[in-house]
Coordinates of C-alpha atoms in Angstrom, one line a residue:
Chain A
X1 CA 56.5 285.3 -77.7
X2 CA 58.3 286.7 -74.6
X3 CA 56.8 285.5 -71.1
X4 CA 58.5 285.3 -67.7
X5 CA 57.7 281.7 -66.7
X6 CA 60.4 281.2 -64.4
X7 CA 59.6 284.2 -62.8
X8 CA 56.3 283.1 -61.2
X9 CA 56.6 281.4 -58.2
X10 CA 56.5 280.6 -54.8
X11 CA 59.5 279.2 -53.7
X12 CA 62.6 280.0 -51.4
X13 CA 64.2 281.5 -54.3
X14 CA 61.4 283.1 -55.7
X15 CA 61.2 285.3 -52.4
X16 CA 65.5 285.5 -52.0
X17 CA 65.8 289.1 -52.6
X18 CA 67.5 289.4 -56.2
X19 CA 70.7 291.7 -54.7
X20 CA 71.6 288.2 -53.2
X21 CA 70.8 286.1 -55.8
X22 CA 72.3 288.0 -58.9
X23 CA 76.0 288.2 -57.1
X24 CA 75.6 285.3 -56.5
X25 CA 74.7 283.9 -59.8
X26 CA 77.5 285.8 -60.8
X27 CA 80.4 284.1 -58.8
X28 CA 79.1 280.9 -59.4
X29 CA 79.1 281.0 -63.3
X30 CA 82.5 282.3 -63.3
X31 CA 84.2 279.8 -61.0
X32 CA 82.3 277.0 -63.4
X33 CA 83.4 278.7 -66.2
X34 CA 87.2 278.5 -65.2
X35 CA 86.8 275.1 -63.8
X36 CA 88.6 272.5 -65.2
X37 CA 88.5 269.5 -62.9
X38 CA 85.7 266.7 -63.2
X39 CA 85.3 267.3 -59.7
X40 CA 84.8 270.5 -59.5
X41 CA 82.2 270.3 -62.8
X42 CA 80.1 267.5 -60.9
X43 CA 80.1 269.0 -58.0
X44 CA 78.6 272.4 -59.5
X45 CA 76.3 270.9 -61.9
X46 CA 75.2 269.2 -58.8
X47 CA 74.6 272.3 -57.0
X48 CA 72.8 273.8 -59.8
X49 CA 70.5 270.9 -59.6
X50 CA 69.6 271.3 -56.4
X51 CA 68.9 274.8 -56.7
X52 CA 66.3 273.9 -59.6
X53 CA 64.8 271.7 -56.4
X54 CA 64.8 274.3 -54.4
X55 CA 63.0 277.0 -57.0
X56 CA 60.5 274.2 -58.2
X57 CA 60.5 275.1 -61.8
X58 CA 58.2 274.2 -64.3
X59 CA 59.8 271.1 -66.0
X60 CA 58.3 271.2 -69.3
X61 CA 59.4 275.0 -69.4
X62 CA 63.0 273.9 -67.9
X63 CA 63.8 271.2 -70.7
X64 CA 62.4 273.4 -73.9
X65 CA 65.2 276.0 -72.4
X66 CA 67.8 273.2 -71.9
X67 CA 66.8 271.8 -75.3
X68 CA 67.5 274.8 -76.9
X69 CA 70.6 275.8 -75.4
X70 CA 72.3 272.1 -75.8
X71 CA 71.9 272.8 -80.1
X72 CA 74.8 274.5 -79.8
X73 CA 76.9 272.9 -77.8
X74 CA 76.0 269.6 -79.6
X75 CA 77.9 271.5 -82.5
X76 CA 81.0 270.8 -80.6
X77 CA 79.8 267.1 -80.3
X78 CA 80.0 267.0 -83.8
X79 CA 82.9 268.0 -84.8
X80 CA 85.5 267.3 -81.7
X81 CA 85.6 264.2 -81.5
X82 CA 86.4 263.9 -85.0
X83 CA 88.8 266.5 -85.5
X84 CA 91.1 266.1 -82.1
X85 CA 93.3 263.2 -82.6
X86 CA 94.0 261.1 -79.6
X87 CA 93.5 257.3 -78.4
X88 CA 90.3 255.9 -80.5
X89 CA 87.2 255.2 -78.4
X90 CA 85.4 253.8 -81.7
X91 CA 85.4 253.9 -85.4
X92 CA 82.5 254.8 -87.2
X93 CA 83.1 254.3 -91.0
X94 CA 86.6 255.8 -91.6
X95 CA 85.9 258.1 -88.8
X96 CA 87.7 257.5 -85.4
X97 CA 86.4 259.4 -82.3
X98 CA 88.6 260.3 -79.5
X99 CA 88.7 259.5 -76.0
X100 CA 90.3 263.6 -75.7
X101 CA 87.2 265.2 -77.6
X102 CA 84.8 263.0 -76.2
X103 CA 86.1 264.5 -72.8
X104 CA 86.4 268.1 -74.1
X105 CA 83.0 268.4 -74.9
X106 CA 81.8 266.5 -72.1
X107 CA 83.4 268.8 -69.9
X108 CA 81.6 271.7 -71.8
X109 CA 78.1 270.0 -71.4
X110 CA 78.6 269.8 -68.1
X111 CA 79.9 273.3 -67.3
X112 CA 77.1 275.0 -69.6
X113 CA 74.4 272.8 -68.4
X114 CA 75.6 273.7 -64.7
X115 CA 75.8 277.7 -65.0
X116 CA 72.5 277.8 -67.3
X117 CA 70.6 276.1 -64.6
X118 CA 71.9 277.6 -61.9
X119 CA 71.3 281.0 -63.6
X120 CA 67.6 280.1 -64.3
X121 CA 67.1 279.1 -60.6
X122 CA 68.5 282.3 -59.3
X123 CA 67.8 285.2 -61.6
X124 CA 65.1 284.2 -64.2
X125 CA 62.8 283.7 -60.7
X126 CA 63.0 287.4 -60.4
X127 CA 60.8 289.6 -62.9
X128 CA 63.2 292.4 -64.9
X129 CA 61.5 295.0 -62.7
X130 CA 63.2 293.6 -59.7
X131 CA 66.6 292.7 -61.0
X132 CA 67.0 296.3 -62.4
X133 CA 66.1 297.8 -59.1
X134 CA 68.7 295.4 -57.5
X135 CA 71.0 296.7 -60.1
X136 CA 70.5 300.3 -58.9
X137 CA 71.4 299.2 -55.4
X138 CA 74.4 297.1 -56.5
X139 CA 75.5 300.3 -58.0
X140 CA 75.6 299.9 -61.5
X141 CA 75.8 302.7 -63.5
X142 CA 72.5 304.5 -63.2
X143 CA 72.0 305.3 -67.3
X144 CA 72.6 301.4 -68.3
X145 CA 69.3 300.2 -65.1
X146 CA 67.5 303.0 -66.7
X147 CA 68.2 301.8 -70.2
X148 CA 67.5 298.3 -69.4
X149 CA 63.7 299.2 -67.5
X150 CA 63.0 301.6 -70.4
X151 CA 63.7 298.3 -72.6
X152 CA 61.6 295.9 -70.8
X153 CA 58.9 298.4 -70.0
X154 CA 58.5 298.8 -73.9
X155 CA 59.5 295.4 -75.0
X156 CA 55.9 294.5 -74.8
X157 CA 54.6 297.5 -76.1
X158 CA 56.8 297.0 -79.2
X159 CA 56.0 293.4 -79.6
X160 CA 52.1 293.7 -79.9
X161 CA 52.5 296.4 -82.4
X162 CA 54.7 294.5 -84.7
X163 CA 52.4 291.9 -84.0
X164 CA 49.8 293.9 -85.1
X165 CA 51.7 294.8 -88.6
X166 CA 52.3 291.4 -89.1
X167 CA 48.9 290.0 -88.9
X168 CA 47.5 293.1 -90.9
X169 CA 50.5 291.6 -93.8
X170 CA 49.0 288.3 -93.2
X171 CA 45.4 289.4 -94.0
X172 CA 46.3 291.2 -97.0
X173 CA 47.6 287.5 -98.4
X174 CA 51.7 287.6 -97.3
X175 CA 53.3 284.8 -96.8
X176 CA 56.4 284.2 -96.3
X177 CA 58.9 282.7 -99.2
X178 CA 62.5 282.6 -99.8
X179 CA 62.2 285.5 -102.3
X180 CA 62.9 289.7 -102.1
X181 CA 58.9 290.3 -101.7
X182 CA 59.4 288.5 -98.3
X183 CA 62.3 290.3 -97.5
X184 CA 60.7 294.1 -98.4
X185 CA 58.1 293.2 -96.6
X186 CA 59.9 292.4 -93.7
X187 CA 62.2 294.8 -93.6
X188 CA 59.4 297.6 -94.0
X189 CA 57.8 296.3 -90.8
X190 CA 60.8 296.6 -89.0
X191 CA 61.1 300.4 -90.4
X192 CA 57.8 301.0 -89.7
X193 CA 58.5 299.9 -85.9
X194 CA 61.2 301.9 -86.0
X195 CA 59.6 305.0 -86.8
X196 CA 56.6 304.8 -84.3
X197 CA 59.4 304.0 -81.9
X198 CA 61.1 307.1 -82.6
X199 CA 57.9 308.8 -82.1
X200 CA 56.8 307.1 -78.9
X201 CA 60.0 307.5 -77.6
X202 CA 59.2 311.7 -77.9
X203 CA 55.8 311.1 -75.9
X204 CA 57.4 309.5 -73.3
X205 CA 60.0 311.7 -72.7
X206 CA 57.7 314.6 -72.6
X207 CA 56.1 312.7 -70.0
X208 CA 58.3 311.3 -68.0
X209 CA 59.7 315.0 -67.8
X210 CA 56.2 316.3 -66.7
X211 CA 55.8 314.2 -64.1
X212 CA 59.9 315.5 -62.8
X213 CA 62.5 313.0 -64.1
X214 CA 65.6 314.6 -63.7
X215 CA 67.7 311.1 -64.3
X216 CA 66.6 309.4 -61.6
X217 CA 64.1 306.1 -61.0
X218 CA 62.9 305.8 -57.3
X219 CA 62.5 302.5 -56.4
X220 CA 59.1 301.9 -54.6
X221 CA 60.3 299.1 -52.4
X222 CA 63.3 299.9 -50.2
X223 CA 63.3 296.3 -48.4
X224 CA 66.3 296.3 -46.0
X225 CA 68.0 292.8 -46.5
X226 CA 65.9 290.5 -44.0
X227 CA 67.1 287.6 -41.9
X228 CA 66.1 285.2 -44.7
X229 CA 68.3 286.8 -47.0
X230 CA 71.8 286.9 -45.0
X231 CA 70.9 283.0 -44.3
X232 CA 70.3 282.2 -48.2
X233 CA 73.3 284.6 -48.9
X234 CA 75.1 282.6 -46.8
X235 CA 74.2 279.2 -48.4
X236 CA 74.5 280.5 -51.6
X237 CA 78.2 281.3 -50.4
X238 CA 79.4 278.2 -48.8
X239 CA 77.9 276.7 -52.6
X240 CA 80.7 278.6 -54.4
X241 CA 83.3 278.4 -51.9
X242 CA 82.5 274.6 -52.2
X243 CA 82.5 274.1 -56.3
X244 CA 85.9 276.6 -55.5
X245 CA 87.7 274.0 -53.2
X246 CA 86.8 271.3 -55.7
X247 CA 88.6 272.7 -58.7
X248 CA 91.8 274.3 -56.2
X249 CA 91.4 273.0 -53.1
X250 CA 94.5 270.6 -53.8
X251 CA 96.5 273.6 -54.6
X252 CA 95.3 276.1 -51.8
X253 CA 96.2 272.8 -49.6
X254 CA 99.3 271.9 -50.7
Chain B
X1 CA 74.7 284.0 -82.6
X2 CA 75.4 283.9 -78.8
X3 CA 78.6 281.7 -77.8
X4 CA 76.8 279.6 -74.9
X5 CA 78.2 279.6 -71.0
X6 CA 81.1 277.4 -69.8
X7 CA 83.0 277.1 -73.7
X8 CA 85.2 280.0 -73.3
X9 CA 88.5 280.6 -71.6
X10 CA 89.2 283.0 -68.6
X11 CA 90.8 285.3 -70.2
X12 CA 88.8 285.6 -73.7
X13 CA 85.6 285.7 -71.6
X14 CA 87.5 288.5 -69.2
X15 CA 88.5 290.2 -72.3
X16 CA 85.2 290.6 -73.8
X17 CA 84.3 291.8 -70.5
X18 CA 86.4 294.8 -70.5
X19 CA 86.1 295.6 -73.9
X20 CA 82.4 296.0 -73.5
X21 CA 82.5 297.7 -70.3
X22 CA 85.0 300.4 -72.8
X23 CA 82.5 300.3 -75.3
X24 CA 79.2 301.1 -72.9
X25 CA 81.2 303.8 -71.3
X26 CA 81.8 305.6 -74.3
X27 CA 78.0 305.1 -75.2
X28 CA 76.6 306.2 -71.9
X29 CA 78.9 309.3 -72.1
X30 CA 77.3 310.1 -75.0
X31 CA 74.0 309.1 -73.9
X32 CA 72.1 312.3 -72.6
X33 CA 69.8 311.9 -69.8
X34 CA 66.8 313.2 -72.4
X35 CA 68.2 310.2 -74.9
X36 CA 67.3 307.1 -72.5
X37 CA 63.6 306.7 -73.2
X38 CA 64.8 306.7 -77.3
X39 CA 67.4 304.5 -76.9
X40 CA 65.5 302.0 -74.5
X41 CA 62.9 302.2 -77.0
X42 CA 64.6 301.6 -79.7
X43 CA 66.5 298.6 -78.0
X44 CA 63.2 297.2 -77.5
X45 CA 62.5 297.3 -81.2
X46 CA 65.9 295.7 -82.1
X47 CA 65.2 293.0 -79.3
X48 CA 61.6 292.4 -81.4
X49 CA 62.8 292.6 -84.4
X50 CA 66.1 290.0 -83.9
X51 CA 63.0 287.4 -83.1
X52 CA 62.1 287.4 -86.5
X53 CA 62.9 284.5 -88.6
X54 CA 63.2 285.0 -91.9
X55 CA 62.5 282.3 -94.5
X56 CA 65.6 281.0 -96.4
X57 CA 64.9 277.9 -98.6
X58 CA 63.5 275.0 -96.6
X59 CA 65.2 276.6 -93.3
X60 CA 64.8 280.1 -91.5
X61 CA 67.2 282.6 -90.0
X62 CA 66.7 284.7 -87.2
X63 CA 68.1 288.3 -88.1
X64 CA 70.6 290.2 -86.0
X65 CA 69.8 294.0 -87.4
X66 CA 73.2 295.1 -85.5
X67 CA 74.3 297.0 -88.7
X68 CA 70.8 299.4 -88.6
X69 CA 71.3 299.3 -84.5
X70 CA 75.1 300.8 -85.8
X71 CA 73.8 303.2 -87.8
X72 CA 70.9 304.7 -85.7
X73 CA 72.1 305.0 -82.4
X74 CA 76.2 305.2 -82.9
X75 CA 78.1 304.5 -79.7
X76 CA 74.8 303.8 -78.0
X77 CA 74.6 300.4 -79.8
X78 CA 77.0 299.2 -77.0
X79 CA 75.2 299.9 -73.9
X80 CA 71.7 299.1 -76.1
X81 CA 72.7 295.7 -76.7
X82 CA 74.2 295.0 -73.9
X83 CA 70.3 295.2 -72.4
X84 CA 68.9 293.3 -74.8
X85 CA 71.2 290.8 -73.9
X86 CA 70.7 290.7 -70.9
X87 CA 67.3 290.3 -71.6
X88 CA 67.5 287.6 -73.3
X89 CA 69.7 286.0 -71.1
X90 CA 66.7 286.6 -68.4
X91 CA 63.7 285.5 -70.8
X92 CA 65.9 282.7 -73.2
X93 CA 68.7 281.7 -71.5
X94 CA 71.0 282.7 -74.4
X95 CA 74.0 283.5 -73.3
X96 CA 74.6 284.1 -69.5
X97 CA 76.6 286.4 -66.8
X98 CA 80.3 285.3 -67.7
X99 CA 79.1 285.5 -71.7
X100 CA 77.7 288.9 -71.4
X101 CA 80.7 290.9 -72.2
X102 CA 82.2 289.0 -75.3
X103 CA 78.6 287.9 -76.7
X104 CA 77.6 291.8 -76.4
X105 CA 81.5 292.9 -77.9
X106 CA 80.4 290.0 -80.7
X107 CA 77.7 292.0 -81.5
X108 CA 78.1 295.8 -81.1
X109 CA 81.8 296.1 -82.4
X110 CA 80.6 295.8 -85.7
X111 CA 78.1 297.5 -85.3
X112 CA 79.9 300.9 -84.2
X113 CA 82.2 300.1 -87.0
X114 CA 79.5 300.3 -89.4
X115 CA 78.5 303.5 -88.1
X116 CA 82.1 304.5 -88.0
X117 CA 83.1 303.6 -92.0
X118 CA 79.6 303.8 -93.4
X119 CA 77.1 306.9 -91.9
X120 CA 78.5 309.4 -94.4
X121 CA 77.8 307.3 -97.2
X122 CA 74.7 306.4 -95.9
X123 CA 73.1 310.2 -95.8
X124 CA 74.2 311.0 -99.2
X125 CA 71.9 310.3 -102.0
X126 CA 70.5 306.9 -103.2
X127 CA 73.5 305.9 -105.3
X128 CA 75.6 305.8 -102.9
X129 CA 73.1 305.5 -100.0
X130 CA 72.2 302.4 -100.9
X131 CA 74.9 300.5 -102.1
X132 CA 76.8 301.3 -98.3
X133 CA 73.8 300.0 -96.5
X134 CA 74.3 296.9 -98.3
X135 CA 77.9 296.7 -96.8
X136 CA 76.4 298.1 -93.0
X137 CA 74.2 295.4 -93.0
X138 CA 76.6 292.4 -94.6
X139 CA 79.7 293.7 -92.8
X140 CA 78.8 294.0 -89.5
X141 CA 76.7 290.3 -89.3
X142 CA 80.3 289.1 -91.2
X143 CA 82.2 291.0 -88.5
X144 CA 79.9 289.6 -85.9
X145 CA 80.6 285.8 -87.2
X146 CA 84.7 286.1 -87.1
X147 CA 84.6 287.5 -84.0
X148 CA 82.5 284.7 -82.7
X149 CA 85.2 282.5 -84.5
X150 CA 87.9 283.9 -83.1
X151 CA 86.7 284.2 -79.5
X152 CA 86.2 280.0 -80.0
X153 CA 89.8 279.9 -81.3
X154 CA 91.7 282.0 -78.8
X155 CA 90.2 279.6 -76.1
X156 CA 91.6 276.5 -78.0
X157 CA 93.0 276.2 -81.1
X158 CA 91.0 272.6 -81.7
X159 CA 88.3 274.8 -82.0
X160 CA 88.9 276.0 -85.7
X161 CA 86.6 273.7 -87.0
X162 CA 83.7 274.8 -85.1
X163 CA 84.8 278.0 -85.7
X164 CA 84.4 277.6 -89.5
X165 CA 80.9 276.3 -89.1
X166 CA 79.9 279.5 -87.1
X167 CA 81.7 282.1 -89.9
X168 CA 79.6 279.7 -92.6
X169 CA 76.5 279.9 -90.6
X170 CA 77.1 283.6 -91.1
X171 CA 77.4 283.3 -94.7
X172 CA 73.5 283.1 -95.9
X173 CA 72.6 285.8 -92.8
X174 CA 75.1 288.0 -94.2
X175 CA 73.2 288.6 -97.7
X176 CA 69.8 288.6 -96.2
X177 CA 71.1 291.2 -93.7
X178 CA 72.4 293.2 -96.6
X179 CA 69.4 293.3 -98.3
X180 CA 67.1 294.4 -95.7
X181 CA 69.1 297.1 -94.4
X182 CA 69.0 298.4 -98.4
X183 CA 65.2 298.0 -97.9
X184 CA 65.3 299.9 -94.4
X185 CA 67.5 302.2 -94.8
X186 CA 65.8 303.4 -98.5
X187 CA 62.4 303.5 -96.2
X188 CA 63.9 305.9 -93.5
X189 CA 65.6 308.0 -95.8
X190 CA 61.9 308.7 -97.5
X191 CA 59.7 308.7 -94.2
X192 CA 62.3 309.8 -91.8
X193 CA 65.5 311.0 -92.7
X194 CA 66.2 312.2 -89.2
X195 CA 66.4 308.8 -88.1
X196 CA 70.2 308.2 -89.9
X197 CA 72.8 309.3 -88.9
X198 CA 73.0 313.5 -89.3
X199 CA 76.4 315.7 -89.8
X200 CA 79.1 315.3 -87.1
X201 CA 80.6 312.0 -85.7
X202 CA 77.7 312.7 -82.0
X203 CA 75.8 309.8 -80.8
X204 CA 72.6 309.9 -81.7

């Protein structure tokens, strides 16, 4: 169910050291998601484009995610350009759609379809291990990196074993209705993952304070920022800055 | 339900921001050094277990479990989901960096609510036991839903509509919710009481 397949990879952002990429990612969705100019909006989901050049995603893997994320935003599709009134585009029925809805949720494909892709090419091409030492180094709180490693380290672990409960249910003959047998059943395996959680969660700490954790995770690779890293850092800059100027350049200007 | 990138206003998306940066201090305060590897854990199980969909007539739902998350780890249900949204931000691409902190408020508010109005109903015995895990589990998904709705309106009042489709969306989710925390919570209270939440308002 879970995989990294962005995270595989080769390319110059596969190797961009994730303390770049993830402050990056950062300022870049948050000028998009203030932007309010066409401009601007082009211009970023332009960017983010190239960026999916640059990382050469999967494709297949890139539209199932695009696919999915566009469900709900076609929810706004649905319903703006009903519901705002403005100058009729077309009629369908006794529906009229609106040039202003149309617009509105145009602008919101483009903005969410611009950040999501530019946020795939620069942080899903790093595995969780990386990105929670780069947290560490950005200085996030220490408990909340730990939390999130302790999370992903076990994600998997969790994951086979309800696996594992599920396809022992399936043997025995469940299948899954719309009825309360389904919904014991389910809920059960859920408690049941619950509880060997709970227990697992004692081993490990036992171990992990035999082998000396006292609230600290060393990270094995203490990679100075290289050359490489200042240059993308760099790009990566002059990206924002640019979608920035789009969307208030006029206004800085004037 | 995670409210997608580039919808939201400035200031409702800053907003959610700081109120779940509030929220995740409080739970980290609480959260002992020797707590991490249960809570991580235990994220990792509500992570699993929010994959699950659930068959509802011809459809399916995928479960939230942010009541049970409420009522087993207290405060820590901020910080807690807060990861396992940003994991699935990393593995899905629901949700994003400038969603984080309203999608993550969405979802834990109610669910430290629930803890807040419900644990000591929910360690007496099965009369009463019961009934309030019913109202953990529908209340906080509820909660969850017209917050979501009300995030979409504060960025534009044309939003209602949408808004009303998200708190109905809720609507089905809400019972099955309810019912499996009744089913969960009646299981932990006869394998492992310790589990729910114990005397005294501290984080577990």
């Amino acid at each position: 169910m879970v995989r990294e397949e962005f995270s595989i990879g080769d390319s110059v952002l596969h190797h961009l050291d994730p303390r770049v990429k993830v402050p990056a990612a950062a300022a870049f969705s948050t000028v998009v998601a203030l932007s309010t100019r066409w401009s601007a909006m082009e211009v970023a989901l332009g960017a983010a484009l190239t960026l999916v050049a640059f990382a050469r995603l999967p494709l297949g893997a890139l539209f199932r995610r695009l696919f999915v994320v566009n469900g709900f935003i076609a929810l706004f599709w649905a319903v703006l350009p009903v519901s705002i009134s403005g100058t009729p585009w077309m009629h369908v029925g006794p529906l009229s759609l609106s040039v202003e809805g149309m617009a509105l949720a145009g602008r919101m494909t483009l903005k969410s379809n611009g950040i999501i892709l530019a946020f795939i090419a620069l942080v899903a091409t790093s595995s969780v291990g990386r990105l929670g030492a780069a947290m560490n180094r950005l200085k996030m709180p220490e408990k909340l990196t730990h939390l999130l490693l302790l999370t992903y380290r076990y994600l998997f672990v969790i994951q086979e074993e309800y696996e594992r409960l599920k396809r022992a249910a399936v043997v025995r003959g469940f299948r899954p209705k719309t009825n309360l047998h389904t919904y014991r059943t389910y809920a059960y395996m859920v408690a049941i993952l619950f509880v060997r959680a709970a227990a697992r969660a004692e081993r490990v700490q036992h171990a992990m304070v035999c082998r000396g954790f006292a609230g600290r995770f060393h990270a094995l690779e203490e990679a100075p920022l290289t050359g490489k890293d200042w240059i993308g850092a760099l790009a990566l800059g002059g990206m924002v800055m640019g979608v920035a100027f789009m969307e208030w350049g006029a206004w800085v200007c004037s | 339900m995670h409210i997608s990138e580039g919808i939201l206003s400035g200031p409702v998306l800053g907003a959610g921001a700081v109120l779940t940066m509030a929220g995740c201090a409080m739970g980290l305060r609480h959260l002992e050094s020797d707590k991490i590897a249960r809570t991580g854990i235990m994220s990792a199980c509500f992570f699993v277990a929010s994959l699950i969909h659930v068959p509802i007539g011809p459809s399916s739902v995928h479960l939230l479990f942010n009541g049970a998350v409420g009522l087993i780890l207290g405060w820590a249900a901020f910080p807690a989901l807060l990861v396992a949204l940003i994991l699935q931000a990393v593995f899905f691409q629901f949700g994003g960096i400038t969603t984080l902190g309203i999608n993550t408020f969405i979802m834990a508010f109610p669910a430290v609510i629930g803890y807040i109005l419900f644990r000591a109903l929910v360690r007496r015995r099965a009369g009463w036991a019961l009934p309030a895990a019913f109202f953990t589990g529908a209340f906080s998904v509820f909660l969850s839903g017209v917050l979501a709705a009300l995030a979409l309106m504060f960025t534009e009042d044309k939003f209602i509509n949408v808004a009303g489709l998200v708190i109905g969306a809720h609507v089905p989710v809400m019972l099955i919710e309810g019912i499996m925390t009744v089913f969960l919570v009646a299981f932990l209270k006869r394998v492992q009481p310790d589990m729910l939440p114990s005397e005294g308002p501290s984080s577990r």
